[in-house]
PDB file of C-alpha atoms in Angstrom:
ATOM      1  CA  UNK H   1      -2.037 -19.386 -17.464  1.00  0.00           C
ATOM      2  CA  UNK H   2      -4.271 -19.446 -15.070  1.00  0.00           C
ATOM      3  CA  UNK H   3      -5.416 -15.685 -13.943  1.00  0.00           C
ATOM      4  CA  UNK H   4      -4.061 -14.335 -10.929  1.00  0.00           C
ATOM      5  CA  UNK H   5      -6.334 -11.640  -9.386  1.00  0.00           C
ATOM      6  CA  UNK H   6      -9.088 -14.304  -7.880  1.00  0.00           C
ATOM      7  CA  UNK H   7      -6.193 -15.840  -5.963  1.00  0.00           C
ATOM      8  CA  UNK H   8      -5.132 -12.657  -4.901  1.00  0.00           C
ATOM      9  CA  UNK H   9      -8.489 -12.120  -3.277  1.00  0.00           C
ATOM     10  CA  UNK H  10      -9.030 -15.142  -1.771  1.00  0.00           C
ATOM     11  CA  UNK H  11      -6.043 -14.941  -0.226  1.00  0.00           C
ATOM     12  CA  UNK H  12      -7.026 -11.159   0.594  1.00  0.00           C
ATOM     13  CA  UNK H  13     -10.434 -12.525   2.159  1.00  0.00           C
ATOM     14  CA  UNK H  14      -8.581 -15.741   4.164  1.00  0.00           C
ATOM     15  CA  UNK H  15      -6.464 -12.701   6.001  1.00  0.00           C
ATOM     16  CA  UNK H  16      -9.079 -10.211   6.448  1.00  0.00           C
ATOM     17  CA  UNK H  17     -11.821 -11.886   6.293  1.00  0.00           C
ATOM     18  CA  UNK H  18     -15.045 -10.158   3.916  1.00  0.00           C
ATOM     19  CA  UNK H  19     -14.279  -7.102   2.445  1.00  0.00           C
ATOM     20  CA  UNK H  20     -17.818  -5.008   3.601  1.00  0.00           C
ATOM     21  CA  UNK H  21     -16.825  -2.660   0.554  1.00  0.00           C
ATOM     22  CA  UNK H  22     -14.844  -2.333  -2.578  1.00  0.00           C
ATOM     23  CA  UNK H  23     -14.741   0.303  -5.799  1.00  0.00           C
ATOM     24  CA  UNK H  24     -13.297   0.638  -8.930  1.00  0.00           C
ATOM     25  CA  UNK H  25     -10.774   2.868 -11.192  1.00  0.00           C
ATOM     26  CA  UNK H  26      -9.810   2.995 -14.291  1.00  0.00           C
ATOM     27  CA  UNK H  27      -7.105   5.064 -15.870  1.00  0.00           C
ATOM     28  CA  UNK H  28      -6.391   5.694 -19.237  1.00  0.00           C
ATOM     29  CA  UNK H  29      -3.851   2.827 -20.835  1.00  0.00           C
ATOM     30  CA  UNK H  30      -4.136   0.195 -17.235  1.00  0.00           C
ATOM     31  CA  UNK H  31      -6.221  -2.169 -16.226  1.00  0.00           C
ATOM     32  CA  UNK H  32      -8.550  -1.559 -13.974  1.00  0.00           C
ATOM     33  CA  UNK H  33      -7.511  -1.422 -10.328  1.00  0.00           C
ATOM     34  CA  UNK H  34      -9.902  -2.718  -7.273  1.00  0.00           C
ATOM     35  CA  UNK H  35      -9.620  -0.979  -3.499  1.00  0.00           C
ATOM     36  CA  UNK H  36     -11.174  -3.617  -0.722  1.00  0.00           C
ATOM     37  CA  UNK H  37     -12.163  -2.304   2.545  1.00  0.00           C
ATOM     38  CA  UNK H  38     -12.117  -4.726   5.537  1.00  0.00           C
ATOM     39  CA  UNK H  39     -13.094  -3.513   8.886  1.00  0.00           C
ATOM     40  CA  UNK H  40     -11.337  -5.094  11.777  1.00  0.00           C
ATOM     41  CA  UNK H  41     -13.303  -4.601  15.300  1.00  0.00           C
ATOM     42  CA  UNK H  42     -10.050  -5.789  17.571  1.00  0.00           C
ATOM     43  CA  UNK H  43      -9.242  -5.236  21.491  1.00  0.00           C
ATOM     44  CA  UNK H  44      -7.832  -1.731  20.620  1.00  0.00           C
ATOM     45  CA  UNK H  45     -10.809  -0.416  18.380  1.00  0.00           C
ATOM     46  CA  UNK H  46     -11.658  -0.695  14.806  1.00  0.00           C
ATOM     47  CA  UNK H  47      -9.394  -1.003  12.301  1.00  0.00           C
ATOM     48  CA  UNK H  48      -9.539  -0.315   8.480  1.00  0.00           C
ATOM     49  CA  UNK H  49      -7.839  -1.772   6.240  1.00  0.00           C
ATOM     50  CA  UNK H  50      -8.174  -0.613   2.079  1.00  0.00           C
ATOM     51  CA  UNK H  51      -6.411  -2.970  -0.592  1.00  0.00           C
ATOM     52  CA  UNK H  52      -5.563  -2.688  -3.758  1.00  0.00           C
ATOM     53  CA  UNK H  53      -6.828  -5.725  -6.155  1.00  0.00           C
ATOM     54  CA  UNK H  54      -5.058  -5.116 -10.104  1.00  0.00           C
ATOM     55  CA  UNK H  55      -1.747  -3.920  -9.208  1.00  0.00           C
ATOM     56  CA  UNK H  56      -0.310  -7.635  -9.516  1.00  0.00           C
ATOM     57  CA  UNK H  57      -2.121  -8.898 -12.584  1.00  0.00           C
ATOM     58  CA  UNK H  58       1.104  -7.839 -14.484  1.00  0.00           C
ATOM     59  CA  UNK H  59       4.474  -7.762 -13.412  1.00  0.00           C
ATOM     60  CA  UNK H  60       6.499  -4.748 -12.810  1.00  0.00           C
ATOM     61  CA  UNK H  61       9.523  -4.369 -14.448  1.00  0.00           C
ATOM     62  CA  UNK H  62      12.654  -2.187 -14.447  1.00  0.00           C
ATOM     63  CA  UNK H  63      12.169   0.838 -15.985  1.00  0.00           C
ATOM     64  CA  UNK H  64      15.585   0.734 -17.875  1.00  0.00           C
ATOM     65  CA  UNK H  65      14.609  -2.685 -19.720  1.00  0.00           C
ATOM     66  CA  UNK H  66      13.604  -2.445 -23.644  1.00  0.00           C
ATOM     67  CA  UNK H  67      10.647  -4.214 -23.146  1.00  0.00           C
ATOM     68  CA  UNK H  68       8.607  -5.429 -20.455  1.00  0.00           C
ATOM     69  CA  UNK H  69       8.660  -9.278 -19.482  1.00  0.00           C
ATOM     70  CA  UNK H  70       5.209 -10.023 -19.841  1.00  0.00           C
ATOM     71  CA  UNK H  71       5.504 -13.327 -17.077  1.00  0.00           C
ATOM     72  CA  UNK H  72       8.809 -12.633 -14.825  1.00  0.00           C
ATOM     73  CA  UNK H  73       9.340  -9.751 -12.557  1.00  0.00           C
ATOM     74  CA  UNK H  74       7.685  -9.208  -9.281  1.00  0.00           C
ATOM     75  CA  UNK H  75       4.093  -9.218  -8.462  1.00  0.00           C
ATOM     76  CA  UNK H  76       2.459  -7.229  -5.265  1.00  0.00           C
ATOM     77  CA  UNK H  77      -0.912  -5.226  -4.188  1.00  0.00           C
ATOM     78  CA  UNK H  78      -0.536  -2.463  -1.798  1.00  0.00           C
ATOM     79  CA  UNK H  79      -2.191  -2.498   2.434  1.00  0.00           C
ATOM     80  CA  UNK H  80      -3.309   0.262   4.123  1.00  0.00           C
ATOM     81  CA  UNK H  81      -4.398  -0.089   8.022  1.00  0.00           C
ATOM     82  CA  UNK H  82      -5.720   2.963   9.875  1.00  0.00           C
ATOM     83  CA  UNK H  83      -8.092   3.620  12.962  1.00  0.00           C
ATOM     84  CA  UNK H  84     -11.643   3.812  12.139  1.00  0.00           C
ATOM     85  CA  UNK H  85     -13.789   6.370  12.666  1.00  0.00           C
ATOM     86  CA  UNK H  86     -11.443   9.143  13.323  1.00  0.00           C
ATOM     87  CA  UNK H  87     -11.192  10.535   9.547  1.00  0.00           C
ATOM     88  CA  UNK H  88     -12.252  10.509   6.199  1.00  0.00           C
ATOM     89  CA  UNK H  89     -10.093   7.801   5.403  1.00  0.00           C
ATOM     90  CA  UNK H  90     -12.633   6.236   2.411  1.00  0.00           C
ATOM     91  CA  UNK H  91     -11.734   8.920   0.434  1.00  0.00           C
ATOM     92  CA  UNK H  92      -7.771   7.357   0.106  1.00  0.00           C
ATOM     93  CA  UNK H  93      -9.262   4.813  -2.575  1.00  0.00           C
ATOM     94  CA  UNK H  94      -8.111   6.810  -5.481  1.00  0.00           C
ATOM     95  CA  UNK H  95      -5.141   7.822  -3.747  1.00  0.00           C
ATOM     96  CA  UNK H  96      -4.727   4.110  -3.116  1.00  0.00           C
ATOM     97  CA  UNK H  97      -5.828   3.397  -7.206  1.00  0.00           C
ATOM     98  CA  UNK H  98      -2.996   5.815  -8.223  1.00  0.00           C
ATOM     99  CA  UNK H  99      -0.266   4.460  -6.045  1.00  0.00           C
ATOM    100  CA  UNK H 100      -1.299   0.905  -7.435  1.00  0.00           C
ATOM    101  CA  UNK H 101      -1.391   1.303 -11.567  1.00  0.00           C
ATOM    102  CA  UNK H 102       2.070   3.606 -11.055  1.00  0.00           C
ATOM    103  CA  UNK H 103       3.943   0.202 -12.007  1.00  0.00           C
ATOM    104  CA  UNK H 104       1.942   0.546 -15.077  1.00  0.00           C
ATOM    105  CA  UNK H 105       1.461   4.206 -15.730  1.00  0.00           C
ATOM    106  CA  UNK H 106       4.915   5.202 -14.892  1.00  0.00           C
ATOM    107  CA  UNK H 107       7.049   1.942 -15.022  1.00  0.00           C
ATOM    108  CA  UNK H 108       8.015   2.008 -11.353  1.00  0.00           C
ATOM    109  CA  UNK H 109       9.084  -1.416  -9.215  1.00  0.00           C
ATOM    110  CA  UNK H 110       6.892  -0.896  -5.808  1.00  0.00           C
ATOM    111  CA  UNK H 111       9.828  -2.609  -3.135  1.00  0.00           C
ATOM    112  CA  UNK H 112       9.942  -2.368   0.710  1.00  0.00           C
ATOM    113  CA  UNK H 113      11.685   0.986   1.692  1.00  0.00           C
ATOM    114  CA  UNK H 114      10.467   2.522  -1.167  1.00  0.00           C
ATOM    115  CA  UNK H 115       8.595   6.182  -0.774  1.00  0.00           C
ATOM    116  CA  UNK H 116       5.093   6.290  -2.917  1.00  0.00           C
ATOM    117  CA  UNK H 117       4.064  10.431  -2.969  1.00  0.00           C
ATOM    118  CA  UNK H 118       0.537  11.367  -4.394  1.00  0.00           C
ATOM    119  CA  UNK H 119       1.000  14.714  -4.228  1.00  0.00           C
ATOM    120  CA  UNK H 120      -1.857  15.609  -2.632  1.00  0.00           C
ATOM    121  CA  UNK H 121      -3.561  14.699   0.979  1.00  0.00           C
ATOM    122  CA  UNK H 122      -4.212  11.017   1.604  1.00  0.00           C
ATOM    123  CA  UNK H 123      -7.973  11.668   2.543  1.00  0.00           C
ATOM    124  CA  UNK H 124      -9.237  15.479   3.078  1.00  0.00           C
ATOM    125  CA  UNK H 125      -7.402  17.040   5.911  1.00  0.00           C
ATOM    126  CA  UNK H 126      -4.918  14.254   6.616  1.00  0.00           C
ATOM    127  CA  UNK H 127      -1.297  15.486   7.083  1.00  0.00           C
ATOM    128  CA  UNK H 128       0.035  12.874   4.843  1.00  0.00           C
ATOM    129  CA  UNK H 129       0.498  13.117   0.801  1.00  0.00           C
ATOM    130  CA  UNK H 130       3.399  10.497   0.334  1.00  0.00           C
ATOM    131  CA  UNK H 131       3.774   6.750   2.421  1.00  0.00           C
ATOM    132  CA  UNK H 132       6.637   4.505   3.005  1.00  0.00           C
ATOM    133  CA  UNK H 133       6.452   1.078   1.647  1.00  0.00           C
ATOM    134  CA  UNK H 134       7.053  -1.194   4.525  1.00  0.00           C
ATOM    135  CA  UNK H 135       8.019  -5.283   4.683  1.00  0.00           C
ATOM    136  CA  UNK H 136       5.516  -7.836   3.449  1.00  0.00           C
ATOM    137  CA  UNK H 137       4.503 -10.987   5.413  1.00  0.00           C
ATOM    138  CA  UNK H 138       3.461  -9.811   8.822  1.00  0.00           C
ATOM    139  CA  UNK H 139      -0.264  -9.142   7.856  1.00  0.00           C
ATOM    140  CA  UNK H 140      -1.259 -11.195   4.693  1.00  0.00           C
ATOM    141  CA  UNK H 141       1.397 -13.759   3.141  1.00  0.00           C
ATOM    142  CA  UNK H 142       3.023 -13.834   0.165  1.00  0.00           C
ATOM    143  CA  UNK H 143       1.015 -15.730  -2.347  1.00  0.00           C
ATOM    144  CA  UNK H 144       2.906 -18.290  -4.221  1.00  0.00           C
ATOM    145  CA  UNK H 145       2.116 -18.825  -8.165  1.00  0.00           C
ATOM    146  CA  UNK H 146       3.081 -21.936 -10.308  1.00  0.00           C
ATOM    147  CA  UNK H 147       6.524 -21.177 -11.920  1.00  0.00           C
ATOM    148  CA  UNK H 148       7.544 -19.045 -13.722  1.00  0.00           C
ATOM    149  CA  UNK H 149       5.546 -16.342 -11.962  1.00  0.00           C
ATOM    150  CA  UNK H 150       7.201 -14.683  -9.607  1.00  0.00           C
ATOM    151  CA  UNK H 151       4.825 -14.897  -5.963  1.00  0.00           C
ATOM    152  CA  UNK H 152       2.635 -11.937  -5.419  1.00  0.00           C
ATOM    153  CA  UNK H 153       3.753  -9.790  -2.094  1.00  0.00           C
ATOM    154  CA  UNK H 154       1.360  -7.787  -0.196  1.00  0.00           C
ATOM    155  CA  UNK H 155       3.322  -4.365   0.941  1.00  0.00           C
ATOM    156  CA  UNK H 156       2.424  -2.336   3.527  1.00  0.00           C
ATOM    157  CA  UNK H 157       2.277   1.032   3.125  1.00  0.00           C
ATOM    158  CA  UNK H 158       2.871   3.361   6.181  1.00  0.00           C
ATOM    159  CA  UNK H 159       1.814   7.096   5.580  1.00  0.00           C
ATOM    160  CA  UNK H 160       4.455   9.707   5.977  1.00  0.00           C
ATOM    161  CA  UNK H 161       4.403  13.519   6.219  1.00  0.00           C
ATOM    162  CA  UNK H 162       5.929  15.856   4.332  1.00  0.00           C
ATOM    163  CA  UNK H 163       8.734  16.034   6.657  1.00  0.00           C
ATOM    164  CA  UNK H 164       9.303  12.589   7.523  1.00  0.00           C
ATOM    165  CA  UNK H 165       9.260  12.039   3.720  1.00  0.00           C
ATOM    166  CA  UNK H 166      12.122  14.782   3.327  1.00  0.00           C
ATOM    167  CA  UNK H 167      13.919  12.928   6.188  1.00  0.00           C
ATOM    168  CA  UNK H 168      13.524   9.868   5.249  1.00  0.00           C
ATOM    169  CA  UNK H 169      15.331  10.751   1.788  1.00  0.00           C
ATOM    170  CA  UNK H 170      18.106  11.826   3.696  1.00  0.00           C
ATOM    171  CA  UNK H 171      18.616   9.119   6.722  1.00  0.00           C
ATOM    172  CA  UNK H 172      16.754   6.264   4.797  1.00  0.00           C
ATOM    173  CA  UNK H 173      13.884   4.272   5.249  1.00  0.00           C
ATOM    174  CA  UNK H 174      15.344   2.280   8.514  1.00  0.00           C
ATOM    175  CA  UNK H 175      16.066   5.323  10.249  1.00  0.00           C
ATOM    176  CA  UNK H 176      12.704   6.887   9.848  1.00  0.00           C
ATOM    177  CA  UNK H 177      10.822   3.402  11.218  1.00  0.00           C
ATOM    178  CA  UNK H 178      13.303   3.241  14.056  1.00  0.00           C
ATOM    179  CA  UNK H 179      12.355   6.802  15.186  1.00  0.00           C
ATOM    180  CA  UNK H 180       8.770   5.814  14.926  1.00  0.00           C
ATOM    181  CA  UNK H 181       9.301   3.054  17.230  1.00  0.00           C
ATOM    182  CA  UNK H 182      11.544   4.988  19.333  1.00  0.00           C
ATOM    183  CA  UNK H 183       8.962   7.603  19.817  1.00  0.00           C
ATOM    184  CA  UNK H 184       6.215   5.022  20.021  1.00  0.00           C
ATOM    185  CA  UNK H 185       4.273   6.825  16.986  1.00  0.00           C
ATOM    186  CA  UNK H 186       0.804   4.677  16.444  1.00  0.00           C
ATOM    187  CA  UNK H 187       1.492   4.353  12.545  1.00  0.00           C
ATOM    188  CA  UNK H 188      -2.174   3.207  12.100  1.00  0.00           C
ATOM    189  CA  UNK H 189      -3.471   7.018  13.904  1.00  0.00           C
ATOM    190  CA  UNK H 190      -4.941   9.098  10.908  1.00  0.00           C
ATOM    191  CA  UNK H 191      -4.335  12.024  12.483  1.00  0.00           C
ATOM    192  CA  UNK H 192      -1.078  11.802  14.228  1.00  0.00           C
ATOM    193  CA  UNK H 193       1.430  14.687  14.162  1.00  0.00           C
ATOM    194  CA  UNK H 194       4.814  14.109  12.912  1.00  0.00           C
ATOM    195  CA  UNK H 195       7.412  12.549  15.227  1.00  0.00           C
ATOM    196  CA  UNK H 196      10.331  14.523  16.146  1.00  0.00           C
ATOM    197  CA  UNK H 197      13.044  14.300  13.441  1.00  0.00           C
ATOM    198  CA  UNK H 198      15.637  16.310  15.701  1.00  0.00           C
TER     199      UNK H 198
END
């Protein structure tokens, strides 16, 4: 079967274009997971954008299951877009790392409206430790493997804080992006205060 992680980037690279920098982690019992950076100089300033690259080599499956299909179940890598040049924000690729080998580590399915918490800030100073797992599709499609593997989805992830997480877990992950939007929040900002959750 053929290997799926150069597909992955390529299909990374045909969305982004070249990644300008990438690093490594390891963690005891996973494969090793990959963090691309792409810089995107658009109309509104530059953007950065980390990836994972390892997350989707194996399926995740459900937790509950006696053992772990080692070809079905879904497949995804994890997207992170914020403003350049505002923060520290390299400093998120172990965050990123973590968040991407929990499917391994802790036998967690990554979906859309899920809530990913590292416990600790994003990048120094940032007022986010946790992120909501937003809709694949709108910035790099889904990548389609030859059956029976399931196609490998690339997630955004949408950093939260504190409160909005403890919100969120009450009024759902809808709610919380609706309020965003409401409150035109710029989601991308890596310094933005929390929107009003009255």
């Amino acid at each position: 079967m053929a290997d799926v992680l150069p597909l992955v980037e390529a299909r990374l690279c045909s969305a982004l274009g070249e990644p300008n920098a990438r690093a490594a982690v390891t963690f005891l019992g996973t494969e090793r997971i990959e963090v691309l950076r792409f810089q995107d100089t658009g109309p509104e300033g530059p953007v950065v954008r980390y990836a994972t690259l390892g997350m989707s080599a194996q399926p995740m499956s459900d937790p509950t299951a006696m053992l772990a299909d080692p070809v079905a179940g879904p497949r995804a890598e994890l997207i992170l877009s914020v403003r350049g040049g505002l923060a520290e924000t390299d400093k998120v690729l172990r965050p990123l790392a973590v968040l991407a080998a929990s499917p391994q580590v802790e036998g967690v399915v990554v979906a859309p409206g899920a809530s990913l918490d590292v416990g600790e800030p994003l990048w120094p100073s940032a007022p986010f430790t946790s992120v909501l797992v937003a809709e694949p599709g709108g910035l790099v499609e889904d990548l389609e493997l030859d059956e029976p593997l399931d196609p490998v989805r690339f997630l955004p992830l949408l950093p939260m804080t504190p409160n909005e997480a403890a919100w969120k877990r009450v009024h759902g992950a809808e709610a919380l992006q609706e309020r965003w939007l409401a409150n035109g929040t710029d989601l991308r900002d890596p310094s933005r205060r929390p929107v009003p959750l009255d």
